Short mmCIF file of C-alpha atoms in Angstrom, two decimals:
data_model
loop_
_atom_site.label_atom_id
_atom_site.label_comp_id
_atom_site.label_asym_id
_atom_site.label_seq_id
_atom_site.Cartn_x
_atom_site.Cartn_y
_atom_site.Cartn_z
CA ASN E 1 51.01 63.51 -6.25
CA GLN E 2 48.18 64.87 -7.50
CA VAL E 3 45.74 64.19 -4.40
CA PHE E 4 48.45 66.04 -2.30
CA PHE E 5 47.87 68.80 -4.57
CA GLN E 6 43.96 68.67 -4.01
CA ILE E 7 44.47 68.25 -0.26
CA GLU E 8 46.37 71.75 -0.60
CA LYS E 9 43.76 73.33 -2.82
CA LEU E 10 40.92 72.61 -0.81
CA PRO E 11 38.87 75.77 -0.31
CA ILE E 12 38.98 74.77 3.69
CA PRO E 13 41.46 74.87 6.18
CA THR E 14 42.62 71.63 5.91
CA LEU E 15 43.94 69.67 9.62
CA CYS E 16 45.58 66.98 10.44
CA ILE E 17 45.88 64.82 13.82
CA VAL E 18 48.98 62.58 14.11
CA GLN E 19 48.69 59.62 16.69
CA GLY E 20 51.61 57.54 16.50
CA PHE E 21 53.54 57.89 13.52
CA ALA E 22 54.01 60.72 10.04
CA LEU E 23 56.69 58.84 8.55
CA ALA E 24 58.00 58.79 4.89
CA GLY E 25 54.57 58.83 3.08
CA GLY E 26 52.85 59.71 5.82
CA LEU E 27 55.04 62.51 6.66
CA GLU E 28 54.31 64.20 3.14
CA LEU E 29 50.31 63.72 3.48
CA MET E 30 50.65 65.65 6.66
CA LEU E 31 53.14 68.26 4.85
CA CYS E 32 49.65 68.77 2.47
CA CYS E 33 47.27 69.88 5.33
CA ASP E 34 47.59 73.16 7.15
CA LEU E 35 47.41 72.78 10.50
CA VAL E 36 49.29 69.80 13.01
CA ILE E 37 47.71 69.02 15.73
CA ALA E 38 49.89 66.02 17.26
CA ALA E 39 49.85 63.94 20.18
CA LYS E 40 52.79 64.30 22.95
CA SER E 41 53.81 60.62 21.88
CA ALA E 42 53.80 61.05 18.02
CA GLN E 43 57.19 60.57 16.24
CA PHE E 44 57.84 62.14 12.56
CA GLY E 45 60.38 61.63 10.05
CA ASP E 46 61.76 61.58 6.35
CA GLN E 47 62.62 57.15 5.95
CA HIS E 48 63.35 56.80 2.74
CA ILE E 49 67.07 57.18 3.03
CA ASN E 50 67.03 54.07 5.19
CA PHE E 51 65.72 52.17 2.41
CA GLY E 52 67.66 54.12 -0.31
CA LEU E 53 64.77 55.93 -1.63
CA ILE E 54 64.04 59.55 -2.11
CA PRO E 55 61.10 60.97 -1.53
CA GLY E 56 58.19 60.96 -4.60
CA GLY E 57 55.50 63.08 -2.73
CA GLY E 58 56.83 66.52 -2.09
CA SER E 59 58.36 66.14 1.10
CA SER E 60 61.80 67.72 -0.74
CA LYS E 61 59.73 70.86 -1.05
CA ARG E 62 56.80 70.92 1.34
CA LEU E 63 59.01 69.83 4.19
CA ALA E 64 61.90 72.76 3.61
CA GLU E 65 59.19 74.93 3.35
CA ARG E 66 58.08 74.10 6.89
CA ILE E 67 61.25 73.91 8.61
CA GLY E 68 63.94 75.61 6.57
CA LYS E 69 66.47 73.96 4.18
CA GLN E 70 68.90 73.15 7.18
CA GLN E 71 66.55 70.96 9.23
CA ALA E 72 64.06 69.45 6.48
CA LEU E 73 67.94 68.16 4.28
CA GLU E 74 69.41 66.92 8.31
CA LEU E 75 66.22 65.12 8.86
CA MET E 76 65.91 63.38 5.47
CA ILE E 77 69.71 62.48 5.01
CA SER E 78 69.71 61.03 8.62
CA GLY E 79 66.63 58.82 8.25
CA ARG E 80 66.09 59.50 12.25
CA TRP E 81 62.64 60.21 13.76
CA MET E 82 61.46 63.41 15.62
CA ASP E 83 59.48 63.82 18.64
CA SER E 84 56.78 65.58 19.04
CA TYR E 85 58.82 68.23 21.14
CA GLU E 86 61.41 68.70 18.25
CA ALA E 87 58.64 68.83 15.99
CA LEU E 88 56.81 71.74 17.33
CA GLN E 89 60.06 73.70 18.01
CA ASN E 90 60.91 73.35 14.11
CA ARG E 91 57.46 74.59 13.52
CA LEU E 92 56.54 70.94 12.00
CA VAL E 93 53.48 70.64 14.08
CA TYR E 94 51.08 73.69 15.10
CA LYS E 95 50.38 72.24 18.73
CA THR E 96 51.21 68.83 20.26
CA VAL E 97 48.27 67.81 23.21
CA ASP E 98 49.09 65.26 25.87
CA ASP E 99 47.55 61.89 24.78
CA GLU E 100 44.71 61.91 26.64
CA GLU E 101 43.60 65.46 25.94
CA LEU E 102 44.04 65.11 21.91
CA LYS E 103 40.40 64.22 21.69
CA ASP E 104 38.82 66.66 23.62
CA PHE E 105 41.25 69.72 22.43
CA VAL E 106 40.84 68.69 19.01
CA GLU E 107 37.21 68.57 19.41
CA GLU E 108 36.99 72.34 20.84
CA PHE E 109 39.35 73.70 18.39
CA THR E 110 37.24 72.71 15.48
CA ASP E 111 33.76 73.58 16.87
CA ASN E 112 35.46 77.25 17.35
CA ILE E 113 36.36 77.00 13.66
CA LYS E 114 32.86 75.33 12.61
CA SER E 115 31.52 78.74 14.27
CA LYS E 116 33.27 80.93 11.88
CA SER E 117 32.30 82.13 8.47
CA ARG E 118 32.69 79.47 5.91
CA ALA E 119 33.03 81.98 3.30
CA SER E 120 36.09 83.89 5.45
CA LEU E 121 37.51 80.57 6.26
CA ARG E 122 37.70 80.19 2.37
CA ASN E 123 39.05 83.61 1.82
CA ILE E 124 41.50 83.63 4.28
CA LYS E 125 42.63 80.10 3.04
CA THR E 126 43.26 81.99 -0.34
CA LEU E 127 45.25 84.96 0.56
CA ILE E 128 47.79 82.56 2.84
CA ASN E 129 48.29 80.36 0.07
CA HIS E 130 48.62 83.20 -2.10
CA SER E 131 51.10 84.58 0.06
CA ASN E 132 53.24 82.19 0.39
CA TYR E 133 54.23 82.08 -3.63
CA ALA E 134 53.77 85.56 -4.34
CA ALA E 135 55.89 88.43 -3.80
CA ARG E 136 55.28 90.54 -0.87
CA ASP E 137 53.88 93.67 -2.75
CA ASN E 138 51.64 91.51 -4.60
CA ALA E 139 50.54 89.48 -1.85
CA ILE E 140 49.42 92.45 -0.14
CA ALA E 141 47.35 93.94 -3.68
CA PHE E 142 46.00 90.36 -4.25
CA GLU E 143 44.34 90.55 -0.61
CA ASN E 144 43.18 94.63 -0.47
CA ASN E 145 41.35 93.28 -4.27
CA LEU E 146 39.83 90.10 -2.50
CA PHE E 147 39.14 91.87 0.44
CA ILE E 148 37.19 94.25 -1.65
CA LYS E 149 35.32 91.79 -3.57
CA TYR E 150 34.69 89.87 -0.44
CA VAL E 151 32.82 92.78 1.76
CA SER E 152 30.81 94.07 -1.00
CA SER E 153 29.59 90.90 -2.04
CA HIS E 154 28.85 88.49 0.56
CA GLU E 155 26.74 88.95 3.61
CA ASP E 156 28.64 87.33 6.11
CA PRO E 157 30.85 90.52 6.81
CA LEU E 158 27.87 92.59 7.62
CA GLU E 159 26.45 89.99 9.74
CA GLY E 160 30.06 89.77 11.79
CA LEU E 161 30.12 94.09 12.44
CA ASN E 162 25.90 93.67 12.97
CA ALA E 163 26.94 91.06 15.96
CA PHE E 164 29.87 93.29 17.03
CA SER E 165 27.93 96.33 17.70
CA GLU E 166 24.69 95.00 19.00
CA LYS E 167 27.13 92.41 21.19
CA ARG E 168 26.22 89.30 20.46
CA ARG E 169 28.02 86.09 18.47
CA PRO E 170 27.40 86.32 14.71
CA ASN E 171 25.35 83.73 13.09
CA PHE E 172 26.63 81.87 10.19
CA ASN E 173 24.93 79.89 7.52
#
């Protein structure tokens, strides 16, 4: 659990790529990541029930947060596997990609993210994580305070706005 919490708390967005199976502990590891991209042939499930076990890596909470209580309960008590189409429909994964296109898609996706401001990425992840656990008013106030602190203390917002007005790509260090 400590490793899973550390993954969730990483200051950068985390990406999980699933080819093959994400079952039981693999599913629990996947649920710690911010975004999941899966090959269309991927399979997902919580297999604990099939072996007389229960989850021990946080999936009882994380799975319900991701796909809802009823879907999580059904998947956990049935022990069945979910294909990538159903995983996408239930928002267990962000995107499914043809198996032969997965590597190129992930490379293009990550290249895009790598071109962004790392400071902005860290702050956006902080905001999203905070808003998941805070009341609405508190989350918006937290966002406003972080925005003011970030814009007034970091060079990336100025570079981004200058690049926009000069009609060029920003150059973030």
